[in-house]
Coordinates of C-alpha atoms and ligand atoms in Angstrom, one line a residue:
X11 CA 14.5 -85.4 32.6
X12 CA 15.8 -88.7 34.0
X13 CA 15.9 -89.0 38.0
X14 CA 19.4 -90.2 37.7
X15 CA 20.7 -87.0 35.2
X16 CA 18.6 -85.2 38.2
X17 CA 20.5 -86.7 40.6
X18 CA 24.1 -86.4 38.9
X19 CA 23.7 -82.9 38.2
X20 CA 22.3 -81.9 41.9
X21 CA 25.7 -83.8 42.7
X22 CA 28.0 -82.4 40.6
X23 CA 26.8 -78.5 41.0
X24 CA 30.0 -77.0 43.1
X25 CA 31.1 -75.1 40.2
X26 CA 28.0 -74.8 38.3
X27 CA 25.6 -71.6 38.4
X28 CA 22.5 -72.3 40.1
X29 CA 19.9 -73.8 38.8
X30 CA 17.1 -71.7 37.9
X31 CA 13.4 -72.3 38.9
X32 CA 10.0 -70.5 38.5
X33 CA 9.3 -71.7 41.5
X34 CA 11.2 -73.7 44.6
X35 CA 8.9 -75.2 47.0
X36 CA 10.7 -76.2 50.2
X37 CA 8.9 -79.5 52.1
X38 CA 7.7 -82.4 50.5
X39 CA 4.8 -82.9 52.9
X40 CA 1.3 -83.1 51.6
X41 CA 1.7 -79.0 51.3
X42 CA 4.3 -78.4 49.4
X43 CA 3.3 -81.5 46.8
X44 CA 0.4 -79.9 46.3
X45 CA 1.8 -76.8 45.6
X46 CA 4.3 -78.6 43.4
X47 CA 1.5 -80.9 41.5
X48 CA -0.7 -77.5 40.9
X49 CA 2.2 -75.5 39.4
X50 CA 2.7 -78.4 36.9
X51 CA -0.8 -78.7 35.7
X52 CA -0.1 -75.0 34.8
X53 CA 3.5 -75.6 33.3
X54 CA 5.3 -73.7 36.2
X55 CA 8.9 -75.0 36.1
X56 CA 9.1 -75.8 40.1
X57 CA 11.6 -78.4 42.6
X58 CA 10.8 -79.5 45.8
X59 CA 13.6 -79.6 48.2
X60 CA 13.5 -81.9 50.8
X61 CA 15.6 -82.7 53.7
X62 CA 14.2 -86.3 54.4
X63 CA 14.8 -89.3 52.7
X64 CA 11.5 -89.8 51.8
X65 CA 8.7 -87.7 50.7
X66 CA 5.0 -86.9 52.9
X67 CA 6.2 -85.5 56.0
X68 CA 4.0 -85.9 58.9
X69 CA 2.1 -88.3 56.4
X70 CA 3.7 -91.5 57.3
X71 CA 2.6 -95.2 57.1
X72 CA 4.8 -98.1 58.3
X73 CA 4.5 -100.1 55.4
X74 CA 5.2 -103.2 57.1
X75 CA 2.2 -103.1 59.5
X76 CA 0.0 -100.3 57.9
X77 CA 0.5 -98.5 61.3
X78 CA 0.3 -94.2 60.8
X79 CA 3.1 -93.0 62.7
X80 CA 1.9 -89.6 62.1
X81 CA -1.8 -88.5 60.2
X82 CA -4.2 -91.4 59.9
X83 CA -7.8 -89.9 59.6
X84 CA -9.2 -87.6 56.9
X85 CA -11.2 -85.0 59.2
X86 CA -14.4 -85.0 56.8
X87 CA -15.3 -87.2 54.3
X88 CA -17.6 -84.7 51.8
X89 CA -16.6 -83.4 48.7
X90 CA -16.1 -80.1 50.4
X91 CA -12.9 -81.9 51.4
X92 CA -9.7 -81.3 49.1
X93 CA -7.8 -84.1 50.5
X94 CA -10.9 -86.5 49.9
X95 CA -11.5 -85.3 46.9
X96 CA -8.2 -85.7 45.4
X97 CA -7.9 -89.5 47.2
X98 CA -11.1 -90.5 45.4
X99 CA -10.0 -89.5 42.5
X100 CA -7.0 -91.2 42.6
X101 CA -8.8 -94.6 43.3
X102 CA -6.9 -94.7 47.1
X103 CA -10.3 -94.1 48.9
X104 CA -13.7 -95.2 47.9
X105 CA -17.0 -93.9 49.1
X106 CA -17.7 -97.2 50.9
X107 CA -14.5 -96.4 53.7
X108 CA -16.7 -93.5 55.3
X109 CA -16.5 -94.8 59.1
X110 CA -19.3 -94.5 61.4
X111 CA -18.8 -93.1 65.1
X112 CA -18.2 -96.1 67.0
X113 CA -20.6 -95.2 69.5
X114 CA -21.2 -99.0 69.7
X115 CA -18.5 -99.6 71.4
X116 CA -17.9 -99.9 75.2
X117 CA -15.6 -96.7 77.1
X118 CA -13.7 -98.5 80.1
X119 CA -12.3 -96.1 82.6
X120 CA -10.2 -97.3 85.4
X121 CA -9.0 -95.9 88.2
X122 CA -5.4 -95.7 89.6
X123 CA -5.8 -98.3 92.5
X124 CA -7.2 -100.9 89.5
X125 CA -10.8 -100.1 89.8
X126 CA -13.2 -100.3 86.7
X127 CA -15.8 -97.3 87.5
X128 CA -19.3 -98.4 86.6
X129 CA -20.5 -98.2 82.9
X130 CA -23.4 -95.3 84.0
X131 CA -20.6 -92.9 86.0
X132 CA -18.2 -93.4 82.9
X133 CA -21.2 -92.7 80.6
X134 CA -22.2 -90.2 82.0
X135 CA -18.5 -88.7 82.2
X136 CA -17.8 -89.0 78.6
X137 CA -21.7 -87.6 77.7
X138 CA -20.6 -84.3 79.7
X139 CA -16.8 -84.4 78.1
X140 CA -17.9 -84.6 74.9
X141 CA -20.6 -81.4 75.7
X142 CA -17.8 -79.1 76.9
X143 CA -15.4 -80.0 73.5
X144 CA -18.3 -79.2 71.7
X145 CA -19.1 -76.1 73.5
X146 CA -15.3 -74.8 73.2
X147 CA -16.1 -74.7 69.4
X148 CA -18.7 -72.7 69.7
X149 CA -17.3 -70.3 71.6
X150 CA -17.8 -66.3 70.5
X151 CA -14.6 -66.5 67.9
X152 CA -11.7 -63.4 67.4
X153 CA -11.9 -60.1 69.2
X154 CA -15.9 -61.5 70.9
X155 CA -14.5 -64.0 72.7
X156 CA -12.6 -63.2 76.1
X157 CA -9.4 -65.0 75.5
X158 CA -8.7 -67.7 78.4
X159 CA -7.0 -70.8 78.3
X160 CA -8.8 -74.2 77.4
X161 CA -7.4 -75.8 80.4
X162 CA -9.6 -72.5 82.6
X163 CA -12.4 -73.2 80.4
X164 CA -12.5 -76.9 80.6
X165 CA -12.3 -76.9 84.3
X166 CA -14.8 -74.2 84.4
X167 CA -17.4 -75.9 82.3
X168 CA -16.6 -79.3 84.2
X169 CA -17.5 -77.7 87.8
X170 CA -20.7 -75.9 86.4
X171 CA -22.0 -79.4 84.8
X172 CA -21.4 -81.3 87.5
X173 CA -23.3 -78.2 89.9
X174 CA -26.2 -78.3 87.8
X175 CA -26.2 -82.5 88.1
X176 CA -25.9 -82.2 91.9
X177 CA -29.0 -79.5 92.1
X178 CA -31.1 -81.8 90.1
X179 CA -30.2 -84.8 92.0
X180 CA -31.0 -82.6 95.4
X181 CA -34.3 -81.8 93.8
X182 CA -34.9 -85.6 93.5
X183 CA -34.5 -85.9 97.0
X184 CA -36.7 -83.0 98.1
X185 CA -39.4 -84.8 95.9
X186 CA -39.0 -88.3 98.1
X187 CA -36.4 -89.9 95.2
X188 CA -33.7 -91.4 97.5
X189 CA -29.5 -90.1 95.8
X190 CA -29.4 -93.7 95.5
X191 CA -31.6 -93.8 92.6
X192 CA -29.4 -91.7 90.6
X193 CA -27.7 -93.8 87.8
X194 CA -24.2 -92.4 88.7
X195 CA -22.0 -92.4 91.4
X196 CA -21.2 -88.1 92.1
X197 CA -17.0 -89.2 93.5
X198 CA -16.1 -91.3 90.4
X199 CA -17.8 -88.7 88.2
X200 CA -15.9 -86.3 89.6
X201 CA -12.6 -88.1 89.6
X202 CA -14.0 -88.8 85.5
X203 CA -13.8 -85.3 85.0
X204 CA -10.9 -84.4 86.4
X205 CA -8.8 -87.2 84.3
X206 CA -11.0 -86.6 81.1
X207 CA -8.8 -83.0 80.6
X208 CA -5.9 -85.1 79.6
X209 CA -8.4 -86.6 76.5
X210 CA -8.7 -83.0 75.6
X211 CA -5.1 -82.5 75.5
X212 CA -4.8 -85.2 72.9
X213 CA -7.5 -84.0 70.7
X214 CA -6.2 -80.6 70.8
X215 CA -2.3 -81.7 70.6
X216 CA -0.7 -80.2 74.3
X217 CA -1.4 -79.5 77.5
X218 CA -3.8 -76.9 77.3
X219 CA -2.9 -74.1 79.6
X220 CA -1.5 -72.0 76.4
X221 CA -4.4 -72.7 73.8
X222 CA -6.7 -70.2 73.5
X223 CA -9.8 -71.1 73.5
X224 CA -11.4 -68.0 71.6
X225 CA -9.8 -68.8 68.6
X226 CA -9.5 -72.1 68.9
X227 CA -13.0 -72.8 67.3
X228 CA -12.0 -71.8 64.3
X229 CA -10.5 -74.2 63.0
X230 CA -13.9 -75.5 61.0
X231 CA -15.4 -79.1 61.4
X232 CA -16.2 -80.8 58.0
X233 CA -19.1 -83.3 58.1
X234 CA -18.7 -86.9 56.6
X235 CA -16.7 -88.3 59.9
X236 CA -13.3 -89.4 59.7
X237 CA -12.2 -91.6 57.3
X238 CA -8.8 -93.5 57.1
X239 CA -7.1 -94.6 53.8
X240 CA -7.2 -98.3 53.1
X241 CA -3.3 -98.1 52.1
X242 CA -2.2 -95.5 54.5
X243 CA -1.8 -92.0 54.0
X244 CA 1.4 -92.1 52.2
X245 CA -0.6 -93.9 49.2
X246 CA -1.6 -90.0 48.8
X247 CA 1.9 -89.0 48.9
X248 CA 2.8 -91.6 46.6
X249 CA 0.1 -90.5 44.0
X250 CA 1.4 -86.6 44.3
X251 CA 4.5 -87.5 43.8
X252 CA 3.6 -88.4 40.0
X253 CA 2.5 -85.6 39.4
X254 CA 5.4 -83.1 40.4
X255 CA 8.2 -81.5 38.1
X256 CA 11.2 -82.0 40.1
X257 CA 12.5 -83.0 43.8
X258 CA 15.9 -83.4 45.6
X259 CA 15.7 -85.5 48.8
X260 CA 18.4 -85.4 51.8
X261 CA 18.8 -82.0 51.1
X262 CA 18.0 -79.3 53.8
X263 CA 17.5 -76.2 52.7
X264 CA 19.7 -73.8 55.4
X265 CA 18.9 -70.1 53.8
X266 CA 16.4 -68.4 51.6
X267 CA 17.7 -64.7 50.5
X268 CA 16.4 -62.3 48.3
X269 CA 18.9 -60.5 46.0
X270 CA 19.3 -59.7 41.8
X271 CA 15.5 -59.9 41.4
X272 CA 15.3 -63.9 42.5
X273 CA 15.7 -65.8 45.9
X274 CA 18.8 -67.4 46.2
X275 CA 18.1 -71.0 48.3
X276 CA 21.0 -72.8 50.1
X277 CA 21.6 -75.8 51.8
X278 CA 24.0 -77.6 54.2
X279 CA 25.9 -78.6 51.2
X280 CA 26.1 -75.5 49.3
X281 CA 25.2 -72.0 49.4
X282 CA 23.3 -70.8 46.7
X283 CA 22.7 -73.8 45.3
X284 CA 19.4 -73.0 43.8
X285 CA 17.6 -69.8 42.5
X286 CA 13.9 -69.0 42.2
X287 CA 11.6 -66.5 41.2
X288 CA 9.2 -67.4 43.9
X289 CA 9.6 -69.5 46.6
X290 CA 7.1 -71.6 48.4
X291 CA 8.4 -72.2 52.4
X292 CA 6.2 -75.4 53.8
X293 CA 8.2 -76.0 56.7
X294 CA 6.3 -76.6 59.7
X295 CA 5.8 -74.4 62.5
X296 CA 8.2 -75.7 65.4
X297 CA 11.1 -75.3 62.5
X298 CA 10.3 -71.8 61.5
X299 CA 10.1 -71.0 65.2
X300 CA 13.5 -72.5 66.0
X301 CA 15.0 -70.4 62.8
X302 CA 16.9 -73.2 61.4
X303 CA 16.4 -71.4 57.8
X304 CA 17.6 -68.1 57.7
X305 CA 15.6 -65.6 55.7
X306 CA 16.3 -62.4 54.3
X307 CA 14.9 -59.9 54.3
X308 CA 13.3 -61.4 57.6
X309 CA 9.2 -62.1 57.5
X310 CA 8.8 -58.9 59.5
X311 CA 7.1 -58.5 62.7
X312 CA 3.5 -59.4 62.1
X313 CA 4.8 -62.7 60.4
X314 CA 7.0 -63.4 63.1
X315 CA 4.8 -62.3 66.5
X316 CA 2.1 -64.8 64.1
X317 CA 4.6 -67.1 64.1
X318 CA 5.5 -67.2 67.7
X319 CA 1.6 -67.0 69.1
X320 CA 1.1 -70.5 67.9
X321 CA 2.2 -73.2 69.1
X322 CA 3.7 -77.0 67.4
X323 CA 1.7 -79.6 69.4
X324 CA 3.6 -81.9 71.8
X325 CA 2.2 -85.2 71.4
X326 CA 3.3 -88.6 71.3
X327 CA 1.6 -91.4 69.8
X328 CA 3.1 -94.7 70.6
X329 CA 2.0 -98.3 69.2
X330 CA 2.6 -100.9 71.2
X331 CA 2.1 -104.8 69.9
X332 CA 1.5 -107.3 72.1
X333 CA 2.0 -111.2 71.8
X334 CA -0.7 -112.2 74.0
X335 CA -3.9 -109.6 74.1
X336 CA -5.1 -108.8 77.8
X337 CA -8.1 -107.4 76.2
X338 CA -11.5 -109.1 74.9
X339 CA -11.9 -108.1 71.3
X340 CA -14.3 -105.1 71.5
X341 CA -12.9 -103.7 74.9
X342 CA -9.5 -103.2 74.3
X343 CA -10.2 -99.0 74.9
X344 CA -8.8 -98.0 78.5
X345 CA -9.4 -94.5 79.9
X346 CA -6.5 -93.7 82.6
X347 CA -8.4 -92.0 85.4
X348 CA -5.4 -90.2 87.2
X349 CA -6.2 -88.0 90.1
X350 CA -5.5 -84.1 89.8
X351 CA -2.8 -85.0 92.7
X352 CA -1.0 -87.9 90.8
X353 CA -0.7 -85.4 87.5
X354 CA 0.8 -82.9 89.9
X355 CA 3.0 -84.8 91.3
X356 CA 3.9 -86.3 88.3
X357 CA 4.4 -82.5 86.4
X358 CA 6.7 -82.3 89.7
X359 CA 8.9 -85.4 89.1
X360 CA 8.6 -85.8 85.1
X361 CA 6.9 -88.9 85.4
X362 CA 5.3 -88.9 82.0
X363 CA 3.1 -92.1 82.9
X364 CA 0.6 -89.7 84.6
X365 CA 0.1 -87.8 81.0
X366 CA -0.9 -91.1 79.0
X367 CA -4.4 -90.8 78.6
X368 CA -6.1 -93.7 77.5
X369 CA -4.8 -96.5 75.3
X370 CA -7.1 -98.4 72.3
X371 CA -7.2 -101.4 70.0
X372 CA -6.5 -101.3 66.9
X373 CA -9.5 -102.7 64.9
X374 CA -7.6 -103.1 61.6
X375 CA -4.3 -104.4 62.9
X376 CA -5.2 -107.5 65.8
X377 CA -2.8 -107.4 69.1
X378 CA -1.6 -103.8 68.2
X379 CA -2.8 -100.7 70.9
X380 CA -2.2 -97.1 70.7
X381 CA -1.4 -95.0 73.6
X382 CA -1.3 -91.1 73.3
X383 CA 1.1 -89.2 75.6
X384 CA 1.0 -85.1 75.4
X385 CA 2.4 -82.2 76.9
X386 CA 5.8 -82.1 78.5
X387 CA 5.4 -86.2 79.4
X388 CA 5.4 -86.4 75.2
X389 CA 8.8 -84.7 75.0
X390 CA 10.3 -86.5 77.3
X391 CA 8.9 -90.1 75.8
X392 CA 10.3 -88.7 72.5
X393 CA 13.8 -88.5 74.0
X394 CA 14.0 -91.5 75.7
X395 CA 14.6 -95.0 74.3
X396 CA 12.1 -97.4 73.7
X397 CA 12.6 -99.8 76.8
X398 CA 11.7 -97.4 79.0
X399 CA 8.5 -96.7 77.1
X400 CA 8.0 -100.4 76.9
X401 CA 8.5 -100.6 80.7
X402 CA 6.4 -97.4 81.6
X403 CA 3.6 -98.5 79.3
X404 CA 3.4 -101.7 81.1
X405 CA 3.7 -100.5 84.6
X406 CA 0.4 -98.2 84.5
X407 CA -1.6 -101.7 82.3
X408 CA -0.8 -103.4 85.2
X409 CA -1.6 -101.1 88.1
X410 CA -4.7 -99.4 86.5
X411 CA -6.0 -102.5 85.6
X412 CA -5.0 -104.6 88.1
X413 CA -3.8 -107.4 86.6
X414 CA -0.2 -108.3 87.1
X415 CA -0.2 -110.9 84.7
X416 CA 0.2 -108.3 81.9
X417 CA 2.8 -108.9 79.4
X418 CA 5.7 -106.3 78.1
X419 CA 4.7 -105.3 74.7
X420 CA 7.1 -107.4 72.2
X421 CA 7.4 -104.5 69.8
X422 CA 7.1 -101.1 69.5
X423 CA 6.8 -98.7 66.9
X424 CA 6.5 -94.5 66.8
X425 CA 8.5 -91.7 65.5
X426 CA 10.0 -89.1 67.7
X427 CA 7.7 -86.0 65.8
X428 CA 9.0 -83.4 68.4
X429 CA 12.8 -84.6 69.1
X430 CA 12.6 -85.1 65.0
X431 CA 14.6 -81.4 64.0
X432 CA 12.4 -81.2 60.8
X433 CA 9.1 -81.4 62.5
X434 CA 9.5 -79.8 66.1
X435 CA 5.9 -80.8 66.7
X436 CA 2.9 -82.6 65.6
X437 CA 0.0 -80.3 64.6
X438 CA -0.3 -77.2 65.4
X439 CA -2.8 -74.8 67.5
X440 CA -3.6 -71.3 68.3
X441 CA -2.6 -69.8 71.9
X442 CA -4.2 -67.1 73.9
X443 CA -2.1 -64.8 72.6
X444 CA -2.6 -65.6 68.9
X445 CA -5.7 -63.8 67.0
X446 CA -7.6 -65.3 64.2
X447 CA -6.3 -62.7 61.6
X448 CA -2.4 -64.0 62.8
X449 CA -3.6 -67.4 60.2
X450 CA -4.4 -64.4 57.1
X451 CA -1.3 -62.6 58.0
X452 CA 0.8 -66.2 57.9
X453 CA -1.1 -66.8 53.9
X454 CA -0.4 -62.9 52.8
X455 CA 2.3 -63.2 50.2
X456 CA 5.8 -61.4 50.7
X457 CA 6.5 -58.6 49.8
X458 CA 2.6 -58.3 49.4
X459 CA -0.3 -59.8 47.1
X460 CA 0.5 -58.3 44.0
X461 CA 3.9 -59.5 43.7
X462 CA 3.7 -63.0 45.2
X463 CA 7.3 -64.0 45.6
X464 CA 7.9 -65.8 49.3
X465 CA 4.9 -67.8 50.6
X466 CA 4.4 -69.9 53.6
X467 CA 2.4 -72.7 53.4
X468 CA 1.2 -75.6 55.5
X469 CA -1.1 -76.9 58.4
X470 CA -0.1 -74.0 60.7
X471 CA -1.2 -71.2 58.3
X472 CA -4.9 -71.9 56.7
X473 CA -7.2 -69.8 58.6
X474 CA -10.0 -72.6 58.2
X475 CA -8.3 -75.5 58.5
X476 CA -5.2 -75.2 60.4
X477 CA -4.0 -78.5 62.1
X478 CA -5.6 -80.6 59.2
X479 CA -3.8 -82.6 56.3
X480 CA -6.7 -81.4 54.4
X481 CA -5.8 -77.5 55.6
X482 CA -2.0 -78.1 54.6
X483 CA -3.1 -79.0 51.1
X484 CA -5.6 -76.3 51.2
X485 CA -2.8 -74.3 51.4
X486 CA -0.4 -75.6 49.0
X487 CA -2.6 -75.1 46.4
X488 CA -3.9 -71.2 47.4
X489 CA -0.4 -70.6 47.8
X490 CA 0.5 -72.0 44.3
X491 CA -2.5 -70.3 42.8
X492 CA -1.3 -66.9 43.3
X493 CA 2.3 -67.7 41.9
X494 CA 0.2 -68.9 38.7
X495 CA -1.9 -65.7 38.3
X496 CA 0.5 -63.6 38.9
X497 CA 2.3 -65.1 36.0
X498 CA -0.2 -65.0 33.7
X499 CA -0.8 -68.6 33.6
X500 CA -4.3 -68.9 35.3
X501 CA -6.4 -70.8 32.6
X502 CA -9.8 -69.3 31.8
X503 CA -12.5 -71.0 33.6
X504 CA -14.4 -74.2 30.9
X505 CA -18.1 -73.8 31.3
X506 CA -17.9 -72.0 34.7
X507 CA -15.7 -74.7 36.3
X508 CA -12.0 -73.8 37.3
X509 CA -9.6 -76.9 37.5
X510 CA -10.8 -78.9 40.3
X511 CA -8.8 -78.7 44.1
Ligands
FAD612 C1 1.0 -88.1 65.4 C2 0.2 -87.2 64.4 C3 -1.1 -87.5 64.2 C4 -1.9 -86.7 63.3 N1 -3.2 -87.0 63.0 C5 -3.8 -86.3 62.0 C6 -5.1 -86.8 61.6 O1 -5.6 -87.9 62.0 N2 -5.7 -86.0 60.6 C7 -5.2 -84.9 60.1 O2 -5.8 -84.2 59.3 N3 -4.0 -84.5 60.5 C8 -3.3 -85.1 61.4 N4 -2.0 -84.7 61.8 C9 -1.5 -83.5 61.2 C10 -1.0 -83.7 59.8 O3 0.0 -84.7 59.8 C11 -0.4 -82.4 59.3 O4 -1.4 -81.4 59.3 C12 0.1 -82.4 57.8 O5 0.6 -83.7 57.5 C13 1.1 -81.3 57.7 O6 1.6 -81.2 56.3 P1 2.6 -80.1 56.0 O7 2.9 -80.2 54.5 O8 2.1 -78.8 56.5 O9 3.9 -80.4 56.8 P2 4.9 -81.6 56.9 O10 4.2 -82.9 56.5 O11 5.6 -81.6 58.2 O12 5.9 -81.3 55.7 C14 7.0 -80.4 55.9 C15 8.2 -81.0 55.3 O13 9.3 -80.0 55.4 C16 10.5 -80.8 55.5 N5 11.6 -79.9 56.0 C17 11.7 -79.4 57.3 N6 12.8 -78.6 57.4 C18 13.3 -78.6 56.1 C19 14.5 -77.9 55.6 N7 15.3 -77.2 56.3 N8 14.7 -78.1 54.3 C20 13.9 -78.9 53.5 N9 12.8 -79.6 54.0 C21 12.5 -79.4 55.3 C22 10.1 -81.9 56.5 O14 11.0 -83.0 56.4 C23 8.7 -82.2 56.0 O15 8.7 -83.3 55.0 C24 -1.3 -85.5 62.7 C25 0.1 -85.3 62.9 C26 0.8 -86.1 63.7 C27 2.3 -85.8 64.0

């Protein structure tokens, strides 16, 4: 069917019945395409509803300046990995874009009164950082693990590390080595440490007081490093979008109820506009939280107490362009180094400057920087305008820095993910009250396995991958899979190989 008959019908459908689906998938994100690209291959007659203008979702590239606004890197680039897979095939990644760590390049931290600590200290910093993130994904997983926050467990870690530095420096001294010999200086590294939290906060996606750390590690690391797509991310979207049956755009989807054997789906233009044997709900998290779709019969408790033990990420990721660069080509990545007082006080008086945590170049796109901003400090940069951004930005360049001479930023560019009503968030993580079987509960289809008929899907619900593009295509296509067995349409396996993910 033409897009314009599509169009002219989903227009002119006030008096008409509604239109009948095997299957209604609501989200166009990289989930529900997935979902939506599957159930073609297998000739399940589906439509993706979506309320934005344009398809992808949190996939978004600024097609002017290539700039993500939202996803950028695919988390593991091995065959392992659906999402790199698929791209490959496709012809919008090739094996050659596999990044390297950039552990080549230079970490600058600088302290609030415009200090650059030495290279050594901010080594070393980083070194024992990057041992404690590790560590937290190793720790004893589910019901083994005692369940404390991140932010305990970080702080924990950091004080023991830096113990067991000070013993071996004091049994330097006993054995005639002067503390002067030491290649770090034990105040900066502390003041390192303390700062360094707020990276962890925008790896993880919040402050991390409510993430709980013993489930928190399951969320599995693919090898292959992180690679970003040559054309952005929405080039993916762009190739799914071939490939599925039917969409609507602009068209938020406002209830989901189950009655005369099929789900009745309506939207801020009309109730019951739609009907569906099976529904496929790829909303994410902070929208299902806020219950701007009604369902009925509700998800039930175990759904719902799932729902509310996670959490949406608050994080703000902010480009900033800048006429003349301050930085030398190569050293453009600044760590903030705020002091445990200055975040408190600035928790106290909602200044979000004390939550930006570091700020880097942009390789690919000359005089560009990107600074990340989480927590509460990200809400409030998502609801204010983007002169005041411009002017906070520049305020802490200046002062942590120490040069004056800095320039406003001449442009800016981010999208507002938690202030946005159809995101409420940015990716998604477990808190300490959340259990790793909350992620199998989420995927269980409603009313149960063996009659698949309402199915959440997304990053928040794969119990491997949860936060990950790869993990919200992941399950799209599990989630699409069981519609298609259940109707019979699962296509015998060709010479032991099933139709690749
Ligand atoms: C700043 C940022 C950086 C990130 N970086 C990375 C990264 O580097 N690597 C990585 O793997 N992941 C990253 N992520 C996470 C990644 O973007 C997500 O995991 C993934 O895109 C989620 O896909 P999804 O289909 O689950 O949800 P979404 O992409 O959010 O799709 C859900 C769709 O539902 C639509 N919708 C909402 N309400 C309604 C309604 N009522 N009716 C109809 N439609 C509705 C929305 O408009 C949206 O299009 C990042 C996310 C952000 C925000």
């Amino acid at each position: 069917m033409r897009l314009s008959t599509l169009v002219y019908m989903h227009k002119n459908m006030e008096k008409m019945e509604p239109l009948l689906y095997d299957v209604i998938v609501v989200g166009g994100g990289i989930s529900g395409l997935s979902a939506a690209a599957r159930l073609k291959q297998f000739h399940v007659k589906s439509l993706v509803i979506e309320a934005a203008s344009i398809m992808g979702g949190r996939m978004r590239t600024h097609q002017e300046t290539n700039l993500e606004l939202g996803a950028q890197w695919i988390h593991g680039g091995v065959n392992a990995n659906s999402l790199y897979n698929y791209a490959i095939q496709k012809g919008v990644l090739n094996k050659e874009n596999k990044i390297q760590e950039d552990s080549e390049k230079g970490i600058f931290f600088y302290t609030s009164t415009g200090r650059m600590i030495d290279l050594e200290t901010s080594q070393k910093a980083w070194e024992i950082h990057e041992r404690i993130v590790d560590e937290s994904e190793n720790y004893p997983k589910g019901g083994n693990g005692v369940q404390i926050s991140l932010k305990s467990y970080y702080e924990k870690q950091a004080k023991e590390k830096l113990k067991e530095l000070r013993q071996v420096a004091k049994n330097k001294t006993f054995s005639g080595e002067y503390e002067s010999d030491l290649d770090y200086d034990e105040e900066d590294l502390k003041l390192a440490m303390d700062a360094l939290i707020i990276q962890f906060e925008a790896y993880c996606g919040d402050t991390l007081d409510e993430a709980g750390v013993a489930v928190y590690g399951t969320s599995q690391e693919l090898p292959g490093g992180d690679v970003p797509f040559p054309s952005g991310t929405s080039s993916v979207i762009r190739e799914l979008e071939k490939e599925i049956d039917e969409r609507v755009m602009n068209t938020k989807v406002t209830r989901i109820e189950w009655k005369d054997d099929s789900y009745f789906i309506s939207t801020e233009e009309r109730p019951e506009a739609y009907r569906a044997k099976h529904v496929i709900l790829t909303v994410p998290l902070g929208v299902l939280q806020k219950k701007s779709i009604t369902i009925e019969p509700p998800l039930g408790v175990a759904k719902e107490t799932a729902i509310a033990n996670l959490r949406p990420g608050r994080i703000s990721k902010v480009f900033l362009h800048f006429n003349e660069p301050f930085w030398i080509p190569g050293e453009g990545d600044i760590i903030f180094l705020w002091t445990k007082k200055e975040m408190e006080q600035g928790v106290k008086s909602k200044d979000w400057t004390t939550r930006v945590s570091s700020i880097h170049e942009l390789e690919s796109c000359p005089n560009w920087m990107v600074m990340w901003v989480s927590g509460d400090a990200a809400v409030i940069v998502d609801s204010i305008d983007d002169e005041q951004v411009l002017k906070g930005a520049t305020r802490i360049l200046r002062r942590f820095t120490g040069d004056p001479g800095i320039s406003v930023p001449d442009k800016i560019l981010r999208h507002p993910w938690l202030a946005d009503p159809l995101t409420l968030g940015t990716w998604s993580y477990p808190s300490i009250h959340s259990k790793h079987q909350d992620y199998y509960e989420l995927m269980r289809a409603m009313p149960s396995p063996e009659n698949p008929r309402l199915l959440l899907a997304g990053e928040h619900v794969h119990p491997q991958y949860w936060s990950f593009m790869h993990g919200a295509r992941l399950s799209g296509l599990e989630q699409a899979d069981k519609i298609i067995k259940y109707m019979g349409k699962m296509k015998p396996k060709q010479n032991g190989i099933s139709a690749a993910k």
